[in-house]
Amino acid sequence: MTTLWNRRSAVVMAALVGVTGCAGVGDAGASATARTRVSVPAPASPAPGSSTPAAPSAGPASSASATPSSVTPSSVPVSPGNGPTPSPSGPPPFSAKIDKVSRDDVRHSWRPGCPVPLSGLRKITMTYWGFDDQAHTGTLVVNKKVAEDVASVFGKLYDMRYPIHRMEPVDVYKGSDYDSIDADNTSAFNCRNATGSGSWSNHAYGLAVDLNPRENPYVYANGSNAHRNADAFVDRPLKKPGVINSGDRVVRAFEQIGWGWGGSWSGAKDYQHFSVNGR
């Protein structure tokens, strides 16, 4: 009886080992099965025109050949040159746009009887460099005959990073030359007489520009000036941001379009003033 029982137990154990394996043997068998499934070639597609469907694949698909679903775009490496173009660093380039002037543009600074008709004026919207070391956009109203030349000069001032405090038409100040100067505003056209004269100023023709009037004040022959915020900028030469000195790059830039500087006058000095005839 004992011998028969042992024989039957041996048969049962052998059957179990063949199905499940034992420690080490079962793992090897499972790995071998998995490798066999991975290496099985995919069934061939039916020939064109054949009505025979493709045979189903045997067994579950290998994880090595499955398309990953957890990969996000941010985890995919991008080859140099295939990504978005980086934004250019540094300030924007100088730009200038010249437009016709409407009556509303010069409601306070132009009137019938001015020496230049409305059609003879142009509005320049352009880039300028600020005292805050940032690029800004400002507007000058000038005579249409000099619009391109004036824009070219301000392009040079921008490239040399000459700082300008403000650039607005005098109309923002309701045509007040005094208020515009007090605000340190760079401006051009204003239908008014020349300072201390009954004759038209070059500004009335749109043929003059006043540049940083606080840093470059009008100084009377006795050394006084009309704006207290400009007291520290009367003497020349003076090395401060926005100040114009004799023969410097700002003066030379205007000289290149044939304009003269009020700082070279005898007697009174108009350091802010550049004009087509130097007056």
PDB file of C-alpha atoms in Angstrom:
ATOM      1  CA  MET A   1       0.000   0.000   0.000  1.00  0.00           C
ATOM      2  CA  THR A   2       2.817   2.369   0.866  1.00  0.00           C
ATOM      3  CA  THR A   3       4.552   1.727  -2.424  1.00  0.00           C
ATOM      4  CA  LEU A   4       1.355   2.279  -4.426  1.00  0.00           C
ATOM      5  CA  TRP A   5       0.651   5.534  -2.582  1.00  0.00           C
ATOM      6  CA  ASN A   6       4.164   6.822  -3.191  1.00  0.00           C
ATOM      7  CA  ARG A   7       3.906   6.027  -6.901  1.00  0.00           C
ATOM      8  CA  ARG A   8       0.604   7.874  -7.176  1.00  0.00           C
ATOM      9  CA  SER A   9       2.048  10.911  -5.265  1.00  0.00           C
ATOM     10  CA  ALA A  10       5.025  10.997  -7.570  1.00  0.00           C
ATOM     11  CA  VAL A  11       2.763  11.049 -10.632  1.00  0.00           C
ATOM     12  CA  VAL A  12       0.686  13.895  -9.180  1.00  0.00           C
ATOM     13  CA  MET A  13       3.765  15.936  -8.229  1.00  0.00           C
ATOM     14  CA  ALA A  14       5.272  15.469 -11.658  1.00  0.00           C
ATOM     15  CA  ALA A  15       2.089  16.744 -13.247  1.00  0.00           C
ATOM     16  CA  LEU A  16       2.070  19.789 -10.979  1.00  0.00           C
ATOM     17  CA  VAL A  17       5.710  20.569 -11.730  1.00  0.00           C
ATOM     18  CA  GLY A  18       5.009  20.431 -15.448  1.00  0.00           C
ATOM     19  CA  VAL A  19       2.207  22.963 -15.088  1.00  0.00           C
ATOM     20  CA  THR A  20       3.532  25.468 -12.586  1.00  0.00           C
ATOM     21  CA  GLY A  21       7.230  24.742 -12.184  1.00  0.00           C
ATOM     22  CA  CYS A  22       9.076  25.300  -8.937  1.00  0.00           C
ATOM     23  CA  ALA A  23      11.215  28.101  -7.622  1.00  0.00           C
ATOM     24  CA  GLY A  24      13.501  29.274 -10.464  1.00  0.00           C
ATOM     25  CA  VAL A  25      12.130  26.805 -13.003  1.00  0.00           C
ATOM     26  CA  GLY A  26       8.686  28.425 -13.280  1.00  0.00           C
ATOM     27  CA  ASP A  27      10.185  31.969 -13.742  1.00  0.00           C
ATOM     28  CA  ALA A  28      12.458  30.756 -16.469  1.00  0.00           C
ATOM     29  CA  GLY A  29       9.568  29.127 -18.236  1.00  0.00           C
ATOM     30  CA  ALA A  30       7.466  32.286 -18.060  1.00  0.00           C
ATOM     31  CA  SER A  31      10.330  34.420 -19.401  1.00  0.00           C
ATOM     32  CA  ALA A  32      10.877  32.012 -22.221  1.00  0.00           C
ATOM     33  CA  THR A  33       7.197  32.179 -23.103  1.00  0.00           C
ATOM     34  CA  ALA A  34       7.232  36.015 -23.065  1.00  0.00           C
ATOM     35  CA  ARG A  35      10.340  36.160 -25.256  1.00  0.00           C
ATOM     36  CA  THR A  36       8.739  33.729 -27.670  1.00  0.00           C
ATOM     37  CA  ARG A  37       5.702  35.991 -27.996  1.00  0.00           C
ATOM     38  CA  VAL A  38       7.778  39.120 -28.615  1.00  0.00           C
ATOM     39  CA  SER A  39       9.791  37.433 -31.314  1.00  0.00           C
ATOM     40  CA  VAL A  40       6.798  36.125 -33.220  1.00  0.00           C
ATOM     41  CA  PRO A  41       6.516  38.148 -36.460  1.00  0.00           C
ATOM     42  CA  ALA A  42       3.279  40.023 -37.099  1.00  0.00           C
ATOM     43  CA  PRO A  43       0.945  38.244 -39.475  1.00  0.00           C
ATOM     44  CA  ALA A  44       1.279  39.321 -43.077  1.00  0.00           C
ATOM     45  CA  SER A  45      -1.318  41.660 -44.524  1.00  0.00           C
ATOM     46  CA  PRO A  46      -3.514  40.153 -47.232  1.00  0.00           C
ATOM     47  CA  ALA A  47      -2.385  40.682 -50.783  1.00  0.00           C
ATOM     48  CA  PRO A  48      -4.099  43.553 -52.616  1.00  0.00           C
ATOM     49  CA  GLY A  49      -7.452  42.437 -53.895  1.00  0.00           C
ATOM     50  CA  SER A  50      -7.539  39.353 -51.680  1.00  0.00           C
ATOM     51  CA  SER A  51     -10.706  38.661 -49.755  1.00  0.00           C
ATOM     52  CA  THR A  52      -8.863  36.680 -47.118  1.00  0.00           C
ATOM     53  CA  PRO A  53      -8.736  38.658 -43.880  1.00  0.00           C
ATOM     54  CA  ALA A  54      -5.473  38.972 -42.043  1.00  0.00           C
ATOM     55  CA  ALA A  55      -4.947  36.396 -39.336  1.00  0.00           C
ATOM     56  CA  PRO A  56      -5.373  37.720 -35.813  1.00  0.00           C
ATOM     57  CA  SER A  57      -2.190  38.157 -33.878  1.00  0.00           C
ATOM     58  CA  ALA A  58      -1.354  35.423 -31.430  1.00  0.00           C
ATOM     59  CA  GLY A  59      -1.373  36.406 -27.786  1.00  0.00           C
ATOM     60  CA  PRO A  60      -1.360  39.841 -26.180  1.00  0.00           C
ATOM     61  CA  ALA A  61       0.768  42.602 -27.722  1.00  0.00           C
ATOM     62  CA  SER A  62       4.194  43.112 -26.196  1.00  0.00           C
ATOM     63  CA  SER A  63       4.638  46.201 -24.023  1.00  0.00           C
ATOM     64  CA  ALA A  64       7.817  46.895 -26.001  1.00  0.00           C
ATOM     65  CA  SER A  65       5.830  47.381 -29.215  1.00  0.00           C
ATOM     66  CA  ALA A  66       2.827  49.214 -27.741  1.00  0.00           C
ATOM     67  CA  THR A  67       2.505  52.972 -28.323  1.00  0.00           C
ATOM     68  CA  PRO A  68       3.168  54.759 -25.015  1.00  0.00           C
ATOM     69  CA  SER A  69       0.195  56.773 -23.837  1.00  0.00           C
ATOM     70  CA  SER A  70       1.871  58.488 -20.894  1.00  0.00           C
ATOM     71  CA  VAL A  71       4.384  60.573 -22.935  1.00  0.00           C
ATOM     72  CA  THR A  72       3.527  64.263 -22.921  1.00  0.00           C
ATOM     73  CA  PRO A  73       4.835  66.834 -25.430  1.00  0.00           C
ATOM     74  CA  SER A  74       6.959  68.427 -22.729  1.00  0.00           C
ATOM     75  CA  SER A  75       8.833  65.170 -22.184  1.00  0.00           C
ATOM     76  CA  VAL A  76       9.766  64.755 -25.836  1.00  0.00           C
ATOM     77  CA  PRO A  77      13.257  66.141 -26.576  1.00  0.00           C
ATOM     78  CA  VAL A  78      13.338  68.805 -29.294  1.00  0.00           C
ATOM     79  CA  SER A  79      16.282  68.982 -31.634  1.00  0.00           C
ATOM     80  CA  PRO A  80      17.943  72.391 -31.972  1.00  0.00           C
ATOM     81  CA  GLY A  81      16.252  74.433 -34.659  1.00  0.00           C
ATOM     82  CA  ASN A  82      12.967  72.522 -34.474  1.00  0.00           C
ATOM     83  CA  GLY A  83      11.435  74.523 -31.633  1.00  0.00           C
ATOM     84  CA  PRO A  84       9.896  78.018 -31.691  1.00  0.00           C
ATOM     85  CA  THR A  85      12.184  80.833 -32.676  1.00  0.00           C
ATOM     86  CA  PRO A  86      13.407  82.665 -29.549  1.00  0.00           C
ATOM     87  CA  SER A  87      12.253  86.271 -29.096  1.00  0.00           C
ATOM     88  CA  PRO A  88      14.972  88.759 -30.007  1.00  0.00           C
ATOM     89  CA  SER A  89      16.649  90.241 -26.968  1.00  0.00           C
ATOM     90  CA  GLY A  90      17.301  93.931 -26.443  1.00  0.00           C
ATOM     91  CA  PRO A  91      15.290  97.028 -27.382  1.00  0.00           C
ATOM     92  CA  PRO A  92      13.257  97.228 -30.592  1.00  0.00           C
ATOM     93  CA  PRO A  93      14.767  98.875 -33.667  1.00  0.00           C
ATOM     94  CA  PHE A  94      13.915 102.475 -34.486  1.00  0.00           C
ATOM     95  CA  SER A  95      10.756 102.981 -36.512  1.00  0.00           C
ATOM     96  CA  ALA A  96       9.020 106.072 -37.859  1.00  0.00           C
ATOM     97  CA  LYS A  97       5.675 106.564 -39.577  1.00  0.00           C
ATOM     98  CA  ILE A  98       4.792 109.796 -41.393  1.00  0.00           C
ATOM     99  CA  ASP A  99       1.093 110.699 -41.764  1.00  0.00           C
ATOM    100  CA  LYS A 100      -1.000 113.648 -42.845  1.00  0.00           C
ATOM    101  CA  VAL A 101      -2.248 115.940 -40.101  1.00  0.00           C
ATOM    102  CA  SER A 102      -5.957 116.382 -39.407  1.00  0.00           C
ATOM    103  CA  ARG A 103      -7.574 119.501 -37.994  1.00  0.00           C
ATOM    104  CA  ASP A 104      -8.165 117.675 -34.718  1.00  0.00           C
ATOM    105  CA  ASP A 105      -4.457 116.900 -34.440  1.00  0.00           C
ATOM    106  CA  VAL A 106      -3.607 120.621 -34.220  1.00  0.00           C
ATOM    107  CA  ARG A 107      -6.808 122.096 -32.806  1.00  0.00           C
ATOM    108  CA  HIS A 108      -4.902 124.425 -30.450  1.00  0.00           C
ATOM    109  CA  SER A 109      -1.598 124.906 -32.273  1.00  0.00           C
ATOM    110  CA  TRP A 110      -2.852 125.779 -35.768  1.00  0.00           C
ATOM    111  CA  ARG A 111      -5.416 128.291 -36.974  1.00  0.00           C
ATOM    112  CA  PRO A 112      -6.325 129.987 -40.250  1.00  0.00           C
ATOM    113  CA  GLY A 113      -3.728 132.611 -41.037  1.00  0.00           C
ATOM    114  CA  CYS A 114      -0.743 130.556 -39.877  1.00  0.00           C
ATOM    115  CA  PRO A 115       2.209 130.719 -42.294  1.00  0.00           C
ATOM    116  CA  VAL A 116       1.877 127.060 -43.318  1.00  0.00           C
ATOM    117  CA  PRO A 117      -1.397 125.448 -44.411  1.00  0.00           C
ATOM    118  CA  LEU A 118      -2.711 122.355 -42.683  1.00  0.00           C
ATOM    119  CA  SER A 119      -1.863 120.354 -45.804  1.00  0.00           C
ATOM    120  CA  GLY A 120       1.772 121.402 -45.404  1.00  0.00           C
ATOM    121  CA  LEU A 121       2.172 119.591 -42.064  1.00  0.00           C
ATOM    122  CA  ARG A 122       3.024 115.995 -41.284  1.00  0.00           C
ATOM    123  CA  LYS A 123       2.833 113.910 -38.118  1.00  0.00           C
ATOM    124  CA  ILE A 124       5.797 111.638 -37.323  1.00  0.00           C
ATOM    125  CA  THR A 125       5.102 108.765 -34.941  1.00  0.00           C
ATOM    126  CA  MET A 126       8.461 107.314 -33.971  1.00  0.00           C
ATOM    127  CA  THR A 127      10.590 105.515 -31.426  1.00  0.00           C
ATOM    128  CA  TYR A 128      12.709 107.399 -28.913  1.00  0.00           C
ATOM    129  CA  TRP A 129      14.974 106.367 -26.051  1.00  0.00           C
ATOM    130  CA  GLY A 130      13.807 107.416 -22.579  1.00  0.00           C
ATOM    131  CA  PHE A 131      15.630 108.466 -19.429  1.00  0.00           C
ATOM    132  CA  ASP A 132      14.433 105.149 -17.995  1.00  0.00           C
ATOM    133  CA  ASP A 133      16.608 103.267 -20.520  1.00  0.00           C
ATOM    134  CA  GLN A 134      13.526 101.979 -22.307  1.00  0.00           C
ATOM    135  CA  ALA A 135      12.139 102.491 -25.816  1.00  0.00           C
ATOM    136  CA  HIS A 136       9.036 104.683 -26.140  1.00  0.00           C
ATOM    137  CA  THR A 137       6.842 105.981 -28.945  1.00  0.00           C
ATOM    138  CA  GLY A 138       6.304 109.712 -29.423  1.00  0.00           C
ATOM    139  CA  THR A 139       4.889 112.153 -31.948  1.00  0.00           C
ATOM    140  CA  LEU A 140       6.249 115.294 -33.606  1.00  0.00           C
ATOM    141  CA  VAL A 141       4.359 117.578 -35.991  1.00  0.00           C
ATOM    142  CA  VAL A 142       6.641 119.154 -38.602  1.00  0.00           C
ATOM    143  CA  ASN A 143       6.577 120.685 -42.066  1.00  0.00           C
ATOM    144  CA  LYS A 144       6.090 117.967 -44.699  1.00  0.00           C
ATOM    145  CA  LYS A 145       9.220 119.196 -46.525  1.00  0.00           C
ATOM    146  CA  VAL A 146      11.465 118.168 -43.631  1.00  0.00           C
ATOM    147  CA  ALA A 147       9.579 115.173 -42.222  1.00  0.00           C
ATOM    148  CA  GLU A 148      11.922 112.524 -43.603  1.00  0.00           C
ATOM    149  CA  ASP A 149      15.047 114.453 -42.597  1.00  0.00           C
ATOM    150  CA  VAL A 150      13.779 114.972 -39.053  1.00  0.00           C
ATOM    151  CA  ALA A 151      12.869 111.296 -38.746  1.00  0.00           C
ATOM    152  CA  SER A 152      16.377 110.332 -39.877  1.00  0.00           C
ATOM    153  CA  VAL A 153      17.949 112.511 -37.177  1.00  0.00           C
ATOM    154  CA  PHE A 154      15.812 110.984 -34.439  1.00  0.00           C
ATOM    155  CA  GLY A 155      16.777 107.578 -35.732  1.00  0.00           C
ATOM    156  CA  LYS A 156      20.410 108.512 -35.067  1.00  0.00           C
ATOM    157  CA  LEU A 157      19.558 109.871 -31.612  1.00  0.00           C
ATOM    158  CA  TYR A 158      17.827 106.589 -30.816  1.00  0.00           C
ATOM    159  CA  ASP A 159      20.793 104.547 -32.021  1.00  0.00           C
ATOM    160  CA  MET A 160      23.171 106.559 -29.827  1.00  0.00           C
ATOM    161  CA  ARG A 161      20.733 106.111 -26.882  1.00  0.00           C
ATOM    162  CA  TYR A 162      20.373 109.838 -26.407  1.00  0.00           C
ATOM    163  CA  PRO A 163      17.601 110.077 -23.762  1.00  0.00           C
ATOM    164  CA  ILE A 164      14.449 112.086 -24.363  1.00  0.00           C
ATOM    165  CA  HIS A 165      12.048 112.773 -21.516  1.00  0.00           C
ATOM    166  CA  ARG A 166       8.826 113.230 -23.448  1.00  0.00           C
ATOM    167  CA  MET A 167       7.672 113.670 -27.070  1.00  0.00           C
ATOM    168  CA  GLU A 168       4.141 115.021 -27.597  1.00  0.00           C
ATOM    169  CA  PRO A 169       2.544 117.596 -29.888  1.00  0.00           C
ATOM    170  CA  VAL A 170       2.113 121.008 -28.283  1.00  0.00           C
ATOM    171  CA  ASP A 171      -1.635 120.463 -28.649  1.00  0.00           C
ATOM    172  CA  VAL A 172      -1.450 118.200 -25.599  1.00  0.00           C
ATOM    173  CA  TYR A 173      -0.683 121.431 -23.718  1.00  0.00           C
ATOM    174  CA  LYS A 174      -3.407 123.368 -25.594  1.00  0.00           C
ATOM    175  CA  GLY A 175      -0.772 125.157 -27.639  1.00  0.00           C
ATOM    176  CA  SER A 176       1.063 126.585 -24.598  1.00  0.00           C
ATOM    177  CA  ASP A 177       4.764 126.726 -25.337  1.00  0.00           C
ATOM    178  CA  TYR A 178       5.485 127.535 -21.692  1.00  0.00           C
ATOM    179  CA  ASP A 179       3.607 124.483 -20.372  1.00  0.00           C
ATOM    180  CA  SER A 180       5.219 122.211 -22.925  1.00  0.00           C
ATOM    181  CA  ILE A 181       8.696 123.416 -21.936  1.00  0.00           C
ATOM    182  CA  ASP A 182       7.876 123.135 -18.237  1.00  0.00           C
ATOM    183  CA  ALA A 183       6.921 119.481 -18.813  1.00  0.00           C
ATOM    184  CA  ASP A 184      10.307 118.911 -20.492  1.00  0.00           C
ATOM    185  CA  ASN A 185       8.481 118.011 -23.688  1.00  0.00           C
ATOM    186  CA  THR A 186      10.293 117.640 -27.001  1.00  0.00           C
ATOM    187  CA  SER A 187       8.108 119.289 -29.664  1.00  0.00           C
ATOM    188  CA  ALA A 188       8.195 120.946 -33.064  1.00  0.00           C
ATOM    189  CA  PHE A 189       5.267 122.730 -34.773  1.00  0.00           C
ATOM    190  CA  ASN A 190       3.465 125.516 -32.943  1.00  0.00           C
ATOM    191  CA  CYS A 191       1.942 128.499 -34.702  1.00  0.00           C
ATOM    192  CA  ARG A 192       3.484 131.236 -32.552  1.00  0.00           C
ATOM    193  CA  ASN A 193       5.860 134.162 -32.705  1.00  0.00           C
ATOM    194  CA  ALA A 194       9.554 133.840 -31.964  1.00  0.00           C
ATOM    195  CA  THR A 195      10.545 134.497 -28.348  1.00  0.00           C
ATOM    196  CA  GLY A 196      10.740 138.249 -27.763  1.00  0.00           C
ATOM    197  CA  SER A 197       9.683 139.029 -31.354  1.00  0.00           C
ATOM    198  CA  GLY A 198       6.604 139.970 -33.337  1.00  0.00           C
ATOM    199  CA  SER A 199       7.654 137.733 -36.233  1.00  0.00           C
ATOM    200  CA  TRP A 200       6.737 134.126 -36.827  1.00  0.00           C
ATOM    201  CA  SER A 201       8.971 131.561 -35.198  1.00  0.00           C
ATOM    202  CA  ASN A 202      10.433 128.735 -37.246  1.00  0.00           C
ATOM    203  CA  HIS A 203       8.118 126.564 -35.146  1.00  0.00           C
ATOM    204  CA  ALA A 204       5.156 128.258 -36.826  1.00  0.00           C
ATOM    205  CA  TYR A 205       6.377 126.772 -40.125  1.00  0.00           C
ATOM    206  CA  GLY A 206       7.120 123.368 -38.639  1.00  0.00           C
ATOM    207  CA  LEU A 207      10.808 123.944 -39.383  1.00  0.00           C
ATOM    208  CA  ALA A 208      12.222 123.781 -35.838  1.00  0.00           C
ATOM    209  CA  VAL A 209      12.490 121.281 -32.991  1.00  0.00           C
ATOM    210  CA  ASP A 210      12.899 121.941 -29.259  1.00  0.00           C
ATOM    211  CA  LEU A 211      14.746 119.017 -27.665  1.00  0.00           C
ATOM    212  CA  ASN A 212      14.629 118.319 -23.901  1.00  0.00           C
ATOM    213  CA  PRO A 213      13.879 121.949 -22.947  1.00  0.00           C
ATOM    214  CA  ARG A 214      14.551 121.437 -19.226  1.00  0.00           C
ATOM    215  CA  GLU A 215      18.029 119.982 -19.790  1.00  0.00           C
ATOM    216  CA  ASN A 216      18.578 122.529 -22.591  1.00  0.00           C
ATOM    217  CA  PRO A 217      16.899 125.788 -21.562  1.00  0.00           C
ATOM    218  CA  TYR A 218      16.551 129.099 -23.317  1.00  0.00           C
ATOM    219  CA  VAL A 219      19.057 131.321 -21.506  1.00  0.00           C
ATOM    220  CA  TYR A 220      18.784 135.085 -21.802  1.00  0.00           C
ATOM    221  CA  ALA A 221      21.880 137.189 -22.387  1.00  0.00           C
ATOM    222  CA  ASN A 222      22.019 138.057 -18.667  1.00  0.00           C
ATOM    223  CA  GLY A 223      22.172 134.337 -17.773  1.00  0.00           C
ATOM    224  CA  SER A 224      18.609 133.998 -16.513  1.00  0.00           C
ATOM    225  CA  ASN A 225      15.947 131.583 -17.709  1.00  0.00           C
ATOM    226  CA  ALA A 226      12.169 131.381 -17.401  1.00  0.00           C
ATOM    227  CA  HIS A 227      11.833 127.895 -15.874  1.00  0.00           C
ATOM    228  CA  ARG A 228      13.013 127.143 -12.354  1.00  0.00           C
ATOM    229  CA  ASN A 229      13.251 123.401 -13.042  1.00  0.00           C
ATOM    230  CA  ALA A 230      16.028 124.236 -15.530  1.00  0.00           C
ATOM    231  CA  ASP A 231      18.266 126.223 -13.172  1.00  0.00           C
ATOM    232  CA  ALA A 232      20.788 123.409 -12.834  1.00  0.00           C
ATOM    233  CA  PHE A 233      21.213 123.177 -16.608  1.00  0.00           C
ATOM    234  CA  VAL A 234      22.089 126.753 -17.567  1.00  0.00           C
ATOM    235  CA  ASP A 235      25.877 126.535 -17.773  1.00  0.00           C
ATOM    236  CA  ARG A 236      27.767 124.881 -20.618  1.00  0.00           C
ATOM    237  CA  PRO A 237      29.628 122.645 -21.112  1.00  0.00           C
ATOM    238  CA  LEU A 238      27.643 120.341 -18.837  1.00  0.00           C
ATOM    239  CA  LYS A 239      27.957 116.587 -18.621  1.00  0.00           C
ATOM    240  CA  LYS A 240      24.498 115.264 -17.721  1.00  0.00           C
ATOM    241  CA  PRO A 241      22.035 112.931 -19.495  1.00  0.00           C
ATOM    242  CA  GLY A 242      20.011 114.679 -22.182  1.00  0.00           C
ATOM    243  CA  VAL A 243      22.206 117.790 -22.202  1.00  0.00           C
ATOM    244  CA  ILE A 244      23.409 119.170 -25.545  1.00  0.00           C
ATOM    245  CA  ASN A 245      26.905 120.616 -25.754  1.00  0.00           C
ATOM    246  CA  SER A 246      28.698 122.416 -28.540  1.00  0.00           C
ATOM    247  CA  GLY A 247      29.973 120.060 -31.244  1.00  0.00           C
ATOM    248  CA  ASP A 248      28.575 116.906 -29.662  1.00  0.00           C
ATOM    249  CA  ARG A 249      26.867 114.026 -31.495  1.00  0.00           C
ATOM    250  CA  VAL A 250      23.411 115.600 -31.238  1.00  0.00           C
ATOM    251  CA  VAL A 251      24.561 118.857 -32.826  1.00  0.00           C
ATOM    252  CA  ARG A 252      26.402 116.940 -35.557  1.00  0.00           C
ATOM    253  CA  ALA A 253      23.338 114.818 -36.318  1.00  0.00           C
ATOM    254  CA  PHE A 254      21.273 117.934 -37.054  1.00  0.00           C
ATOM    255  CA  GLU A 255      24.153 119.514 -38.967  1.00  0.00           C
ATOM    256  CA  GLN A 256      24.043 116.534 -41.329  1.00  0.00           C
ATOM    257  CA  ILE A 257      20.596 117.651 -42.542  1.00  0.00           C
ATOM    258  CA  GLY A 258      21.710 121.294 -42.664  1.00  0.00           C
ATOM    259  CA  TRP A 259      20.059 122.469 -39.441  1.00  0.00           C
ATOM    260  CA  GLY A 260      21.614 124.949 -37.006  1.00  0.00           C
ATOM    261  CA  TRP A 261      21.642 124.975 -33.207  1.00  0.00           C
ATOM    262  CA  GLY A 262      20.415 127.780 -30.953  1.00  0.00           C
ATOM    263  CA  GLY A 263      23.245 127.073 -28.518  1.00  0.00           C
ATOM    264  CA  SER A 264      25.666 128.682 -30.957  1.00  0.00           C
ATOM    265  CA  TRP A 265      23.873 132.058 -30.936  1.00  0.00           C
ATOM    266  CA  SER A 266      25.629 135.129 -29.571  1.00  0.00           C
ATOM    267  CA  GLY A 267      23.895 136.804 -26.659  1.00  0.00           C
ATOM    268  CA  ALA A 268      20.904 134.650 -25.722  1.00  0.00           C
ATOM    269  CA  LYS A 269      21.347 130.881 -26.038  1.00  0.00           C
ATOM    270  CA  ASP A 270      18.537 128.536 -26.992  1.00  0.00           C
ATOM    271  CA  TYR A 271      20.123 125.186 -26.154  1.00  0.00           C
ATOM    272  CA  GLN A 272      16.985 123.175 -26.917  1.00  0.00           C
ATOM    273  CA  HIS A 273      16.430 124.674 -30.362  1.00  0.00           C
ATOM    274  CA  PHE A 274      17.336 123.300 -33.793  1.00  0.00           C
ATOM    275  CA  SER A 275      15.998 124.825 -36.986  1.00  0.00           C
ATOM    276  CA  VAL A 276      16.308 124.648 -40.735  1.00  0.00           C
ATOM    277  CA  ASN A 277      17.999 128.077 -40.955  1.00  0.00           C
ATOM    278  CA  GLY A 278      19.710 128.119 -37.553  1.00  0.00           C
ATOM    279  CA  ARG A 279      17.435 130.847 -36.179  1.00  0.00           C
TER     280      ARG A 279
END
